[in-house]
mmCIF file of C-alpha atoms in Angstrom:
data_model
loop_
_atom_site.group_PDB
_atom_site.id
_atom_site.type_symbol
_atom_site.label_atom_id
_atom_site.label_comp_id
_atom_site.label_asym_id
_atom_site.label_seq_id
_atom_site.Cartn_x
_atom_site.Cartn_y
_atom_site.Cartn_z
ATOM 1 C CA MET A 456 0.000 0.000 0.000
ATOM 2 C CA ALA A 457 1.430 3.412 -0.954
ATOM 3 C CA VAL A 458 1.761 6.210 1.576
ATOM 4 C CA VAL A 459 2.012 9.914 0.671
ATOM 5 C CA TYR A 460 4.702 11.666 2.697
ATOM 6 C CA PRO A 461 5.245 15.431 2.366
ATOM 7 C CA LEU A 462 8.917 16.372 2.279
ATOM 8 C CA LYS A 463 10.779 19.707 2.294
ATOM 9 C CA LEU A 464 13.866 19.718 0.095
ATOM 10 C CA LYS A 465 16.564 22.323 -0.398
ATOM 11 C CA GLU A 466 15.942 24.278 -3.575
ATOM 12 C CA GLU A 467 19.586 23.814 -4.609
ATOM 13 C CA ILE A 468 19.217 20.068 -5.190
ATOM 14 C CA MET A 469 16.301 20.388 -7.594
ATOM 15 C CA PRO A 470 18.409 21.229 -10.688
ATOM 16 C CA ILE A 471 20.349 17.987 -10.041
ATOM 17 C CA ILE A 472 17.124 16.023 -9.738
ATOM 18 C CA GLU A 473 15.896 17.708 -12.921
ATOM 19 C CA LEU A 474 19.142 16.768 -14.726
ATOM 20 C CA LYS A 475 18.890 13.129 -13.617
ATOM 21 C CA SER A 476 15.249 12.945 -14.671
ATOM 22 C CA ARG A 477 16.146 14.266 -18.148
ATOM 23 C CA GLU A 478 19.099 11.881 -18.511
ATOM 24 C CA GLU A 479 17.001 8.921 -17.479
ATOM 25 C CA HIS A 480 13.886 9.976 -19.375
ATOM 26 C CA THR A 481 11.729 9.903 -16.320
ATOM 27 C CA ASN A 482 10.068 12.337 -13.928
ATOM 28 C CA LYS A 483 11.464 14.000 -10.784
ATOM 29 C CA ALA A 484 9.195 12.071 -8.434
ATOM 30 C CA ILE A 485 10.580 8.781 -9.757
ATOM 31 C CA VAL A 486 14.159 10.043 -9.466
ATOM 32 C CA LEU A 487 13.560 11.016 -5.840
ATOM 33 C CA LYS A 488 11.937 7.639 -5.092
ATOM 34 C CA GLN A 489 14.871 5.815 -6.713
ATOM 35 C CA LEU A 490 17.351 7.751 -4.591
ATOM 36 C CA ILE A 491 15.393 6.964 -1.446
ATOM 37 C CA TYR A 492 15.113 3.261 -2.306
ATOM 38 C CA HIS A 493 18.791 3.058 -3.130
ATOM 39 C CA SER A 494 19.667 4.248 0.393
ATOM 40 C CA LEU A 495 16.922 2.158 1.894
ATOM 41 C CA GLU A 496 18.373 -1.000 0.328
ATOM 42 C CA GLU A 497 21.719 -0.420 2.003
ATOM 43 C CA TYR A 498 20.142 0.417 5.345
ATOM 44 C CA VAL A 499 17.834 -2.613 5.342
ATOM 45 C CA VAL A 500 20.658 -4.969 4.372
ATOM 46 C CA THR A 501 22.831 -3.448 7.108
ATOM 47 C CA LEU A 502 20.060 -4.155 9.608
ATOM 48 C CA CYS A 503 20.139 -7.799 8.454
ATOM 49 C CA ALA A 504 23.899 -7.939 8.893
ATOM 50 C CA ARG A 505 23.459 -6.643 12.446
ATOM 51 C CA GLY A 506 20.798 -9.240 13.221
ATOM 52 C CA ARG A 507 18.008 -6.692 13.542
ATOM 53 C CA LEU A 508 15.948 -8.056 10.634
ATOM 54 C CA SER A 509 15.757 -11.458 9.012
ATOM 55 C CA VAL A 510 16.697 -11.847 5.357
ATOM 56 C CA GLY A 511 13.103 -12.835 4.556
ATOM 57 C CA LYS A 512 11.786 -9.699 6.224
ATOM 58 C CA ALA A 513 14.326 -7.570 4.352
ATOM 59 C CA ALA A 514 13.090 -9.087 1.083
ATOM 60 C CA GLU A 515 9.513 -8.281 2.038
ATOM 61 C CA ILE A 516 10.295 -4.662 2.979
ATOM 62 C CA LEU A 517 12.260 -4.041 -0.213
ATOM 63 C CA ASP A 518 9.740 -5.998 -2.285
ATOM 64 C CA VAL A 519 12.485 -8.179 -3.778
ATOM 65 C CA SER A 520 13.429 -11.851 -3.561
ATOM 66 C CA ILE A 521 15.832 -13.275 -0.981
ATOM 67 C CA TYR A 522 18.239 -13.847 -3.889
ATOM 68 C CA ASP A 523 18.103 -10.095 -4.544
ATOM 69 C CA VAL A 524 18.825 -9.307 -0.891
ATOM 70 C CA HIS A 525 21.984 -11.423 -1.145
ATOM 71 C CA ARG A 526 22.910 -9.740 -4.414
ATOM 72 C CA ILE A 527 22.434 -6.278 -2.898
ATOM 73 C CA ALA A 528 24.526 -7.275 0.125
ATOM 74 C CA GLN A 529 27.321 -8.549 -2.121
ATOM 75 C CA GLU A 530 27.291 -5.392 -4.223
ATOM 76 C CA LYS A 531 27.688 -3.325 -1.076
ATOM 77 C CA GLY A 532 30.337 -5.596 0.417
ATOM 78 C CA ILE A 533 28.062 -6.620 3.297
ATOM 79 C CA LYS A 534 28.168 -10.212 4.583
ATOM 80 C CA LEU A 535 24.855 -11.687 5.672
ATOM 81 C CA THR A 536 25.978 -14.461 7.952
ATOM 82 C CA ALA A 537 25.694 -15.654 11.522
ATOM 83 C CA ALA A 538 27.448 -13.759 14.309
ATOM 84 C CA PRO A 539 30.772 -15.237 15.584
ATOM 85 C CA GLU A 540 29.218 -16.557 18.801
ATOM 86 C CA GLN A 541 26.429 -18.169 16.756
ATOM 87 C CA LEU A 542 29.039 -19.863 14.543
ATOM 88 C CA GLN A 543 30.566 -21.359 17.684
ATOM 89 C CA LYS A 544 27.190 -22.775 18.739
ATOM 90 C CA SER A 545 26.699 -24.172 15.242
ATOM 91 C CA ARG A 546 30.092 -25.836 15.501
ATOM 92 C CA LYS A 547 29.113 -27.512 18.805
ATOM 93 C CA ALA A 548 25.892 -28.748 17.212
ATOM 94 C CA ALA A 549 27.883 -30.101 14.266
ATOM 95 C CA GLU A 550 30.160 -32.000 16.657
ATOM 96 C CA ASN A 551 27.088 -33.616 18.228
ATOM 97 C CA VAL A 552 25.772 -34.620 14.827
ATOM 98 C CA LEU A 553 29.108 -36.175 13.886
ATOM 99 C CA LYS A 554 29.324 -38.022 17.186
ATOM 100 C CA ARG A 555 25.926 -39.591 16.567
ATOM 101 C CA ILE A 556 26.836 -40.452 12.958
ATOM 102 C CA LYS A 557 29.967 -42.255 14.177
ATOM 103 C CA MET A 558 27.994 -44.114 16.860
ATOM 104 C CA ALA A 559 25.409 -45.189 14.319
ATOM 105 C CA ALA A 560 28.130 -46.417 11.974
ATOM 106 C CA ALA A 561 29.907 -48.408 14.703
ATOM 107 C CA MET B 387 18.422 -40.142 11.963
ATOM 108 C CA TYR B 388 18.244 -36.357 12.053
ATOM 109 C CA ASN B 389 15.904 -34.077 10.186
ATOM 110 C CA PHE B 390 17.511 -30.956 8.800
ATOM 111 C CA LEU B 391 15.031 -28.161 8.221
ATOM 112 C CA LEU B 392 16.409 -25.600 5.812
ATOM 113 C CA ASP B 393 15.310 -22.006 5.544
ATOM 114 C CA ALA B 394 15.517 -20.088 2.250
ATOM 115 C CA ASP B 395 18.809 -18.449 3.213
ATOM 116 C CA ALA B 396 20.507 -21.806 3.805
ATOM 117 C CA LEU B 397 18.953 -23.398 0.743
ATOM 118 C CA ILE B 398 20.183 -20.644 -1.545
ATOM 119 C CA LYS B 399 23.707 -20.674 -0.111
ATOM 120 C CA LEU B 400 24.022 -24.459 -0.283
ATOM 121 C CA ALA B 401 22.602 -24.510 -3.825
ATOM 122 C CA HIS B 402 25.047 -21.809 -4.874
ATOM 123 C CA SER B 403 27.979 -23.720 -3.377
ATOM 124 C CA GLY B 404 27.033 -26.885 -5.261
ATOM 125 C CA ALA B 405 26.764 -28.848 -2.007
ATOM 126 C CA LEU B 406 22.987 -29.010 -1.745
ATOM 127 C CA ARG B 407 22.528 -32.233 -3.691
ATOM 128 C CA LYS B 408 25.135 -34.009 -1.584
ATOM 129 C CA VAL B 409 23.534 -32.701 1.617
ATOM 130 C CA CYS B 410 20.127 -33.999 0.478
ATOM 131 C CA GLU B 411 21.602 -37.367 -0.561
ATOM 132 C CA THR B 412 23.288 -37.796 2.810
ATOM 133 C CA PHE B 413 20.700 -36.450 5.220
ATOM 134 C CA SER B 414 16.946 -36.117 5.573
ATOM 135 C CA CYS B 415 16.321 -32.532 4.393
ATOM 136 C CA ILE B 416 12.981 -30.813 4.713
ATOM 137 C CA ILE B 417 11.537 -27.473 3.670
ATOM 138 C CA THR B 418 8.065 -25.920 3.812
ATOM 139 C CA PRO B 419 5.874 -24.665 0.938
ATOM 140 C CA GLU B 420 6.673 -21.088 1.967
ATOM 141 C CA VAL B 421 10.421 -21.742 1.678
ATOM 142 C CA LYS B 422 9.782 -23.371 -1.704
ATOM 143 C CA ARG B 423 7.924 -20.259 -2.817
ATOM 144 C CA GLU B 424 10.769 -17.994 -1.674
ATOM 145 C CA THR B 425 13.482 -20.041 -3.350
ATOM 146 C CA VAL B 426 11.931 -21.730 -6.381
ATOM 147 C CA GLU B 427 9.050 -19.549 -7.500
ATOM 148 C CA GLU B 428 10.637 -16.202 -6.649
ATOM 149 C CA GLY B 429 13.998 -17.375 -7.971
ATOM 150 C CA LYS B 430 12.618 -18.610 -11.299
ATOM 151 C CA LYS B 431 10.683 -15.362 -11.793
ATOM 152 C CA ARG B 432 13.988 -13.504 -11.614
ATOM 153 C CA LEU B 433 15.954 -16.145 -13.562
ATOM 154 C CA TYR B 434 18.270 -17.206 -10.743
ATOM 155 C CA PRO B 435 19.684 -20.614 -11.824
ATOM 156 C CA ASP B 436 19.922 -21.940 -8.244
ATOM 157 C CA ALA B 437 16.102 -21.965 -8.188
ATOM 158 C CA GLU B 438 16.087 -24.777 -10.745
ATOM 159 C CA VAL B 439 18.616 -26.780 -8.730
ATOM 160 C CA ILE B 440 16.304 -26.593 -5.726
ATOM 161 C CA GLU B 441 13.211 -27.377 -7.797
ATOM 162 C CA LEU B 442 14.819 -30.504 -9.257
ATOM 163 C CA LEU B 443 15.698 -31.822 -5.793
ATOM 164 C CA ILE B 444 12.082 -31.329 -4.705
ATOM 165 C CA GLN B 445 10.816 -33.121 -7.819
ATOM 166 C CA GLU B 446 13.235 -35.992 -7.124
ATOM 167 C CA GLN B 447 11.908 -36.049 -3.540
ATOM 168 C CA MET B 448 15.413 -35.634 -2.212
ATOM 169 C CA LEU B 449 14.250 -32.445 -0.586
ATOM 170 C CA GLN B 450 11.001 -33.147 1.255
ATOM 171 C CA LEU B 451 8.157 -30.664 1.325
ATOM 172 C CA VAL B 452 6.202 -30.677 4.592
ATOM 173 C CA VAL B 453 3.345 -28.389 5.628
ATOM 174 C CA PRO B 454 3.577 -27.362 9.293
ATOM 175 C CA GLN B 455 0.387 -27.958 11.237
ATOM 176 C CA GLU B 456 0.566 -24.689 13.090
ATOM 177 C CA HIS B 457 0.860 -21.268 11.516
ATOM 178 C CA ILE B 458 2.968 -18.642 13.340
ATOM 179 C CA GLU B 459 1.983 -15.060 12.549
ATOM 180 C CA PRO B 460 4.767 -12.964 10.953
ATOM 181 C CA THR B 461 6.371 -10.360 13.215
ATOM 182 C CA PRO B 462 7.982 -7.027 12.269
ATOM 183 C CA GLN B 463 11.373 -8.780 12.240
ATOM 184 C CA LEU B 464 10.671 -12.297 10.974
ATOM 185 C CA HIS B 465 9.040 -13.440 7.779
ATOM 186 C CA LYS B 466 6.626 -16.284 6.901
ATOM 187 C CA GLY B 467 9.342 -18.550 5.514
ATOM 188 C CA GLU B 468 11.501 -18.532 8.637
ATOM 189 C CA LEU B 469 8.485 -18.894 10.887
ATOM 190 C CA SER B 470 7.163 -21.859 8.900
ATOM 191 C CA ILE B 471 10.477 -23.637 9.508
ATOM 192 C CA LEU B 472 10.320 -22.783 13.208
ATOM 193 C CA SER B 473 6.786 -24.127 13.406
ATOM 194 C CA LEU B 474 7.917 -27.398 11.809
ATOM 195 C CA ALA B 475 10.858 -27.640 14.211
ATOM 196 C CA ARG B 476 8.473 -27.355 17.160
ATOM 197 C CA GLU B 477 6.519 -30.332 15.772
ATOM 198 C CA ARG B 478 9.598 -32.392 14.997
ATOM 199 C CA ARG B 479 11.625 -32.226 18.186
ATOM 200 C CA GLY B 480 15.260 -33.129 17.747
ATOM 201 C CA SER B 481 15.470 -31.551 14.293
ATOM 202 C CA PHE B 482 18.206 -29.123 13.331
ATOM 203 C CA ILE B 483 17.403 -25.892 11.552
ATOM 204 C CA VAL B 484 19.953 -24.946 8.916
ATOM 205 C CA THR B 485 20.187 -21.166 8.575
ATOM 206 C CA ASP B 486 22.743 -18.382 8.408
ATOM 207 C CA ASP B 487 20.304 -15.635 9.401
ATOM 208 C CA GLN B 488 21.437 -13.813 12.541
ATOM 209 C CA LYS B 489 18.002 -12.552 13.520
ATOM 210 C CA PHE B 490 16.373 -15.933 12.995
ATOM 211 C CA ILE B 491 19.133 -17.654 14.968
ATOM 212 C CA ARG B 492 18.519 -15.307 17.907
ATOM 213 C CA GLU B 493 14.908 -16.451 17.981
ATOM 214 C CA LEU B 494 16.000 -20.098 17.789
ATOM 215 C CA GLU B 495 18.371 -19.574 20.716
ATOM 216 C CA LYS B 496 15.475 -18.282 22.830
ATOM 217 C CA GLU B 497 13.718 -21.630 22.262
ATOM 218 C CA ASN B 498 16.906 -23.724 22.674
ATOM 219 C CA GLN B 499 16.380 -24.897 19.117
ATOM 220 C CA GLU B 500 19.541 -26.421 17.675
ATOM 221 C CA PHE B 501 20.826 -24.922 14.451
ATOM 222 C CA LEU B 502 23.639 -25.299 11.967
ATOM 223 C CA VAL B 503 24.977 -22.718 9.549
ATOM 224 C CA PRO B 504 25.155 -23.804 5.885
ATOM 225 C CA VAL B 505 28.947 -23.843 5.705
ATOM 226 C CA GLU B 506 29.028 -26.236 8.665
ATOM 227 C CA MET B 507 27.114 -28.752 6.521
ATOM 228 C CA ILE B 508 30.166 -28.888 4.234
ATOM 229 C CA VAL B 509 32.402 -29.632 7.214
ATOM 230 C CA ILE B 510 29.996 -32.340 8.409
ATOM 231 C CA LEU B 511 29.918 -33.929 4.949
ATOM 232 C CA ARG B 512 33.710 -34.009 4.890
ATOM 233 C CA LYS B 513 34.154 -35.345 8.413
ATOM 234 C CA ALA B 514 31.484 -37.979 7.761
ATOM 235 C CA ARG B 515 33.519 -38.917 4.673
ATOM 236 C CA ALA B 516 30.583 -38.301 2.358
ATOM 237 C CA ILE B 517 32.850 -36.035 0.280
ATOM 238 C CA ASN B 518 36.603 -35.730 -0.160
ATOM 239 C CA THR B 519 38.783 -32.720 0.670
ATOM 240 C CA ARG B 520 38.871 -31.475 -2.925
ATOM 241 C CA GLU B 521 35.065 -31.423 -3.115
ATOM 242 C CA ALA B 522 34.782 -29.758 0.297
ATOM 243 C CA LEU B 523 37.202 -27.003 -0.734
ATOM 244 C CA GLU B 524 35.309 -26.471 -3.982
ATOM 245 C CA TYR B 525 32.029 -26.056 -2.109
ATOM 246 C CA LEU B 526 33.690 -23.735 0.400
ATOM 247 C CA GLU B 527 35.170 -21.630 -2.387
ATOM 248 C CA LYS B 528 31.744 -21.105 -3.936
ATOM 249 C CA MET B 529 30.292 -20.179 -0.549
ATOM 250 C CA LYS B 530 33.113 -17.709 0.099
ATOM 251 C CA THR B 531 31.059 -14.796 -1.136
ATOM 252 C CA TYR B 532 28.596 -15.284 1.733
ATOM 253 C CA ILE B 533 30.990 -15.723 4.663
ATOM 254 C CA ARG B 534 33.516 -13.524 6.432
ATOM 255 C CA GLU B 535 37.072 -13.671 5.127
ATOM 256 C CA GLU B 536 38.487 -14.763 8.479
ATOM 257 C CA ASP B 537 35.920 -17.578 8.774
ATOM 258 C CA TYR B 538 36.635 -18.706 5.220
ATOM 259 C CA LEU B 539 40.399 -18.884 5.874
ATOM 260 C CA LYS B 540 39.884 -20.760 9.138
ATOM 261 C CA LEU B 541 37.590 -23.320 7.507
ATOM 262 C CA LYS B 542 39.871 -23.705 4.508
ATOM 263 C CA LYS B 543 42.770 -24.500 6.795
ATOM 264 C CA GLU B 544 40.629 -26.952 8.739
ATOM 265 C CA LEU B 545 39.429 -28.757 5.609
ATOM 266 C CA GLU B 546 42.915 -28.901 4.142
ATOM 267 C CA GLY B 547 44.066 -30.605 7.313
ATOM 268 C CA LEU B 548 41.462 -33.386 7.020
#
Protein backbone atom coordinates (compact mmCIF):
# COMPACT_ATOMS: atom_id res chain seq x y z
CA MET A 1 0.00 0.00 0.00
CA ALA A 2 1.43 3.41 -0.95
CA VAL A 3 1.76 6.21 1.58
CA VAL A 4 2.01 9.91 0.67
CA TYR A 5 4.70 11.67 2.70
CA PRO A 6 5.25 15.43 2.37
CA LEU A 7 8.92 16.37 2.28
CA LYS A 8 10.78 19.71 2.29
CA LEU A 9 13.87 19.72 0.10
CA LYS A 10 16.56 22.32 -0.40
CA GLU A 11 15.94 24.28 -3.57
CA GLU A 12 19.59 23.81 -4.61
CA ILE A 13 19.22 20.07 -5.19
CA MET A 14 16.30 20.39 -7.59
CA PRO A 15 18.41 21.23 -10.69
CA ILE A 16 20.35 17.99 -10.04
CA ILE A 17 17.12 16.02 -9.74
CA GLU A 18 15.90 17.71 -12.92
CA LEU A 19 19.14 16.77 -14.73
CA LYS A 20 18.89 13.13 -13.62
CA SER A 21 15.25 12.95 -14.67
CA ARG A 22 16.15 14.27 -18.15
CA GLU A 23 19.10 11.88 -18.51
CA GLU A 24 17.00 8.92 -17.48
CA HIS A 25 13.89 9.98 -19.38
CA THR A 26 11.73 9.90 -16.32
CA ASN A 27 10.07 12.34 -13.93
CA LYS A 28 11.46 14.00 -10.78
CA ALA A 29 9.19 12.07 -8.43
CA ILE A 30 10.58 8.78 -9.76
CA VAL A 31 14.16 10.04 -9.47
CA LEU A 32 13.56 11.02 -5.84
CA LYS A 33 11.94 7.64 -5.09
CA GLN A 34 14.87 5.82 -6.71
CA LEU A 35 17.35 7.75 -4.59
CA ILE A 36 15.39 6.96 -1.45
CA TYR A 37 15.11 3.26 -2.31
CA HIS A 38 18.79 3.06 -3.13
CA SER A 39 19.67 4.25 0.39
CA LEU A 40 16.92 2.16 1.89
CA GLU A 41 18.37 -1.00 0.33
CA GLU A 42 21.72 -0.42 2.00
CA TYR A 43 20.14 0.42 5.35
CA VAL A 44 17.83 -2.61 5.34
CA VAL A 45 20.66 -4.97 4.37
CA THR A 46 22.83 -3.45 7.11
CA LEU A 47 20.06 -4.16 9.61
CA CYS A 48 20.14 -7.80 8.45
CA ALA A 49 23.90 -7.94 8.89
CA ARG A 50 23.46 -6.64 12.45
CA GLY A 51 20.80 -9.24 13.22
CA ARG A 52 18.01 -6.69 13.54
CA LEU A 53 15.95 -8.06 10.63
CA SER A 54 15.76 -11.46 9.01
CA VAL A 55 16.70 -11.85 5.36
CA GLY A 56 13.10 -12.83 4.56
CA LYS A 57 11.79 -9.70 6.22
CA ALA A 58 14.33 -7.57 4.35
CA ALA A 59 13.09 -9.09 1.08
CA GLU A 60 9.51 -8.28 2.04
CA ILE A 61 10.29 -4.66 2.98
CA LEU A 62 12.26 -4.04 -0.21
CA ASP A 63 9.74 -6.00 -2.29
CA VAL A 64 12.49 -8.18 -3.78
CA SER A 65 13.43 -11.85 -3.56
CA ILE A 66 15.83 -13.27 -0.98
CA TYR A 67 18.24 -13.85 -3.89
CA ASP A 68 18.10 -10.10 -4.54
CA VAL A 69 18.83 -9.31 -0.89
CA HIS A 70 21.98 -11.42 -1.15
CA ARG A 71 22.91 -9.74 -4.41
CA ILE A 72 22.43 -6.28 -2.90
CA ALA A 73 24.53 -7.27 0.13
CA GLN A 74 27.32 -8.55 -2.12
CA GLU A 75 27.29 -5.39 -4.22
CA LYS A 76 27.69 -3.32 -1.08
CA GLY A 77 30.34 -5.60 0.42
CA ILE A 78 28.06 -6.62 3.30
CA LYS A 79 28.17 -10.21 4.58
CA LEU A 80 24.86 -11.69 5.67
CA THR A 81 25.98 -14.46 7.95
CA ALA A 82 25.69 -15.65 11.52
CA ALA A 83 27.45 -13.76 14.31
CA PRO A 84 30.77 -15.24 15.58
CA GLU A 85 29.22 -16.56 18.80
CA GLN A 86 26.43 -18.17 16.76
CA LEU A 87 29.04 -19.86 14.54
CA GLN A 88 30.57 -21.36 17.68
CA LYS A 89 27.19 -22.77 18.74
CA SER A 90 26.70 -24.17 15.24
CA ARG A 91 30.09 -25.84 15.50
CA LYS A 92 29.11 -27.51 18.80
CA ALA A 93 25.89 -28.75 17.21
CA ALA A 94 27.88 -30.10 14.27
CA GLU A 95 30.16 -32.00 16.66
CA ASN A 96 27.09 -33.62 18.23
CA VAL A 97 25.77 -34.62 14.83
CA LEU A 98 29.11 -36.17 13.89
CA LYS A 99 29.32 -38.02 17.19
CA ARG A 100 25.93 -39.59 16.57
CA ILE A 101 26.84 -40.45 12.96
CA LYS A 102 29.97 -42.26 14.18
CA MET A 103 27.99 -44.11 16.86
CA ALA A 104 25.41 -45.19 14.32
CA ALA A 105 28.13 -46.42 11.97
CA ALA A 106 29.91 -48.41 14.70
CA MET B 1 18.42 -40.14 11.96
CA TYR B 2 18.24 -36.36 12.05
CA ASN B 3 15.90 -34.08 10.19
CA PHE B 4 17.51 -30.96 8.80
CA LEU B 5 15.03 -28.16 8.22
CA LEU B 6 16.41 -25.60 5.81
CA ASP B 7 15.31 -22.01 5.54
CA ALA B 8 15.52 -20.09 2.25
CA ASP B 9 18.81 -18.45 3.21
CA ALA B 10 20.51 -21.81 3.81
CA LEU B 11 18.95 -23.40 0.74
CA ILE B 12 20.18 -20.64 -1.55
CA LYS B 13 23.71 -20.67 -0.11
CA LEU B 14 24.02 -24.46 -0.28
CA ALA B 15 22.60 -24.51 -3.83
CA HIS B 16 25.05 -21.81 -4.87
CA SER B 17 27.98 -23.72 -3.38
CA GLY B 18 27.03 -26.89 -5.26
CA ALA B 19 26.76 -28.85 -2.01
CA LEU B 20 22.99 -29.01 -1.75
CA ARG B 21 22.53 -32.23 -3.69
CA LYS B 22 25.13 -34.01 -1.58
CA VAL B 23 23.53 -32.70 1.62
CA CYS B 24 20.13 -34.00 0.48
CA GLU B 25 21.60 -37.37 -0.56
CA THR B 26 23.29 -37.80 2.81
CA PHE B 27 20.70 -36.45 5.22
CA SER B 28 16.95 -36.12 5.57
CA CYS B 29 16.32 -32.53 4.39
CA ILE B 30 12.98 -30.81 4.71
CA ILE B 31 11.54 -27.47 3.67
CA THR B 32 8.07 -25.92 3.81
CA PRO B 33 5.87 -24.67 0.94
CA GLU B 34 6.67 -21.09 1.97
CA VAL B 35 10.42 -21.74 1.68
CA LYS B 36 9.78 -23.37 -1.70
CA ARG B 37 7.92 -20.26 -2.82
CA GLU B 38 10.77 -17.99 -1.67
CA THR B 39 13.48 -20.04 -3.35
CA VAL B 40 11.93 -21.73 -6.38
CA GLU B 41 9.05 -19.55 -7.50
CA GLU B 42 10.64 -16.20 -6.65
CA GLY B 43 14.00 -17.37 -7.97
CA LYS B 44 12.62 -18.61 -11.30
CA LYS B 45 10.68 -15.36 -11.79
CA ARG B 46 13.99 -13.50 -11.61
CA LEU B 47 15.95 -16.14 -13.56
CA TYR B 48 18.27 -17.21 -10.74
CA PRO B 49 19.68 -20.61 -11.82
CA ASP B 50 19.92 -21.94 -8.24
CA ALA B 51 16.10 -21.96 -8.19
CA GLU B 52 16.09 -24.78 -10.74
CA VAL B 53 18.62 -26.78 -8.73
CA ILE B 54 16.30 -26.59 -5.73
CA GLU B 55 13.21 -27.38 -7.80
CA LEU B 56 14.82 -30.50 -9.26
CA LEU B 57 15.70 -31.82 -5.79
CA ILE B 58 12.08 -31.33 -4.71
CA GLN B 59 10.82 -33.12 -7.82
CA GLU B 60 13.23 -35.99 -7.12
CA GLN B 61 11.91 -36.05 -3.54
CA MET B 62 15.41 -35.63 -2.21
CA LEU B 63 14.25 -32.45 -0.59
CA GLN B 64 11.00 -33.15 1.26
CA LEU B 65 8.16 -30.66 1.33
CA VAL B 66 6.20 -30.68 4.59
CA VAL B 67 3.34 -28.39 5.63
CA PRO B 68 3.58 -27.36 9.29
CA GLN B 69 0.39 -27.96 11.24
CA GLU B 70 0.57 -24.69 13.09
CA HIS B 71 0.86 -21.27 11.52
CA ILE B 72 2.97 -18.64 13.34
CA GLU B 73 1.98 -15.06 12.55
CA PRO B 74 4.77 -12.96 10.95
CA THR B 75 6.37 -10.36 13.21
CA PRO B 76 7.98 -7.03 12.27
CA GLN B 77 11.37 -8.78 12.24
CA LEU B 78 10.67 -12.30 10.97
CA HIS B 79 9.04 -13.44 7.78
CA LYS B 80 6.63 -16.28 6.90
CA GLY B 81 9.34 -18.55 5.51
CA GLU B 82 11.50 -18.53 8.64
CA LEU B 83 8.48 -18.89 10.89
CA SER B 84 7.16 -21.86 8.90
CA ILE B 85 10.48 -23.64 9.51
CA LEU B 86 10.32 -22.78 13.21
CA SER B 87 6.79 -24.13 13.41
CA LEU B 88 7.92 -27.40 11.81
CA ALA B 89 10.86 -27.64 14.21
CA ARG B 90 8.47 -27.35 17.16
CA GLU B 91 6.52 -30.33 15.77
CA ARG B 92 9.60 -32.39 15.00
CA ARG B 93 11.62 -32.23 18.19
CA GLY B 94 15.26 -33.13 17.75
CA SER B 95 15.47 -31.55 14.29
CA PHE B 96 18.21 -29.12 13.33
CA ILE B 97 17.40 -25.89 11.55
CA VAL B 98 19.95 -24.95 8.92
CA THR B 99 20.19 -21.17 8.57
CA ASP B 100 22.74 -18.38 8.41
CA ASP B 101 20.30 -15.63 9.40
CA GLN B 102 21.44 -13.81 12.54
CA LYS B 103 18.00 -12.55 13.52
CA PHE B 104 16.37 -15.93 12.99
CA ILE B 105 19.13 -17.65 14.97
CA ARG B 106 18.52 -15.31 17.91
CA GLU B 107 14.91 -16.45 17.98
CA LEU B 108 16.00 -20.10 17.79
CA GLU B 109 18.37 -19.57 20.72
CA LYS B 110 15.48 -18.28 22.83
CA GLU B 111 13.72 -21.63 22.26
CA ASN B 112 16.91 -23.72 22.67
CA GLN B 113 16.38 -24.90 19.12
CA GLU B 114 19.54 -26.42 17.68
CA PHE B 115 20.83 -24.92 14.45
CA LEU B 116 23.64 -25.30 11.97
CA VAL B 117 24.98 -22.72 9.55
CA PRO B 118 25.15 -23.80 5.89
CA VAL B 119 28.95 -23.84 5.71
CA GLU B 120 29.03 -26.24 8.66
CA MET B 121 27.11 -28.75 6.52
CA ILE B 122 30.17 -28.89 4.23
CA VAL B 123 32.40 -29.63 7.21
CA ILE B 124 30.00 -32.34 8.41
CA LEU B 125 29.92 -33.93 4.95
CA ARG B 126 33.71 -34.01 4.89
CA LYS B 127 34.15 -35.34 8.41
CA ALA B 128 31.48 -37.98 7.76
CA ARG B 129 33.52 -38.92 4.67
CA ALA B 130 30.58 -38.30 2.36
CA ILE B 131 32.85 -36.04 0.28
CA ASN B 132 36.60 -35.73 -0.16
CA THR B 133 38.78 -32.72 0.67
CA ARG B 134 38.87 -31.48 -2.93
CA GLU B 135 35.07 -31.42 -3.11
CA ALA B 136 34.78 -29.76 0.30
CA LEU B 137 37.20 -27.00 -0.73
CA GLU B 138 35.31 -26.47 -3.98
CA TYR B 139 32.03 -26.06 -2.11
CA LEU B 140 33.69 -23.73 0.40
CA GLU B 141 35.17 -21.63 -2.39
CA LYS B 142 31.74 -21.11 -3.94
CA MET B 143 30.29 -20.18 -0.55
CA LYS B 144 33.11 -17.71 0.10
CA THR B 145 31.06 -14.80 -1.14
CA TYR B 146 28.60 -15.28 1.73
CA ILE B 147 30.99 -15.72 4.66
CA ARG B 148 33.52 -13.52 6.43
CA GLU B 149 37.07 -13.67 5.13
CA GLU B 150 38.49 -14.76 8.48
CA ASP B 151 35.92 -17.58 8.77
CA TYR B 152 36.63 -18.71 5.22
CA LEU B 153 40.40 -18.88 5.87
CA LYS B 154 39.88 -20.76 9.14
CA LEU B 155 37.59 -23.32 7.51
CA LYS B 156 39.87 -23.71 4.51
CA LYS B 157 42.77 -24.50 6.80
CA GLU B 158 40.63 -26.95 8.74
CA LEU B 159 39.43 -28.76 5.61
CA GLU B 160 42.92 -28.90 4.14
CA GLY B 161 44.07 -30.60 7.31
CA LEU B 162 41.46 -33.39 7.02
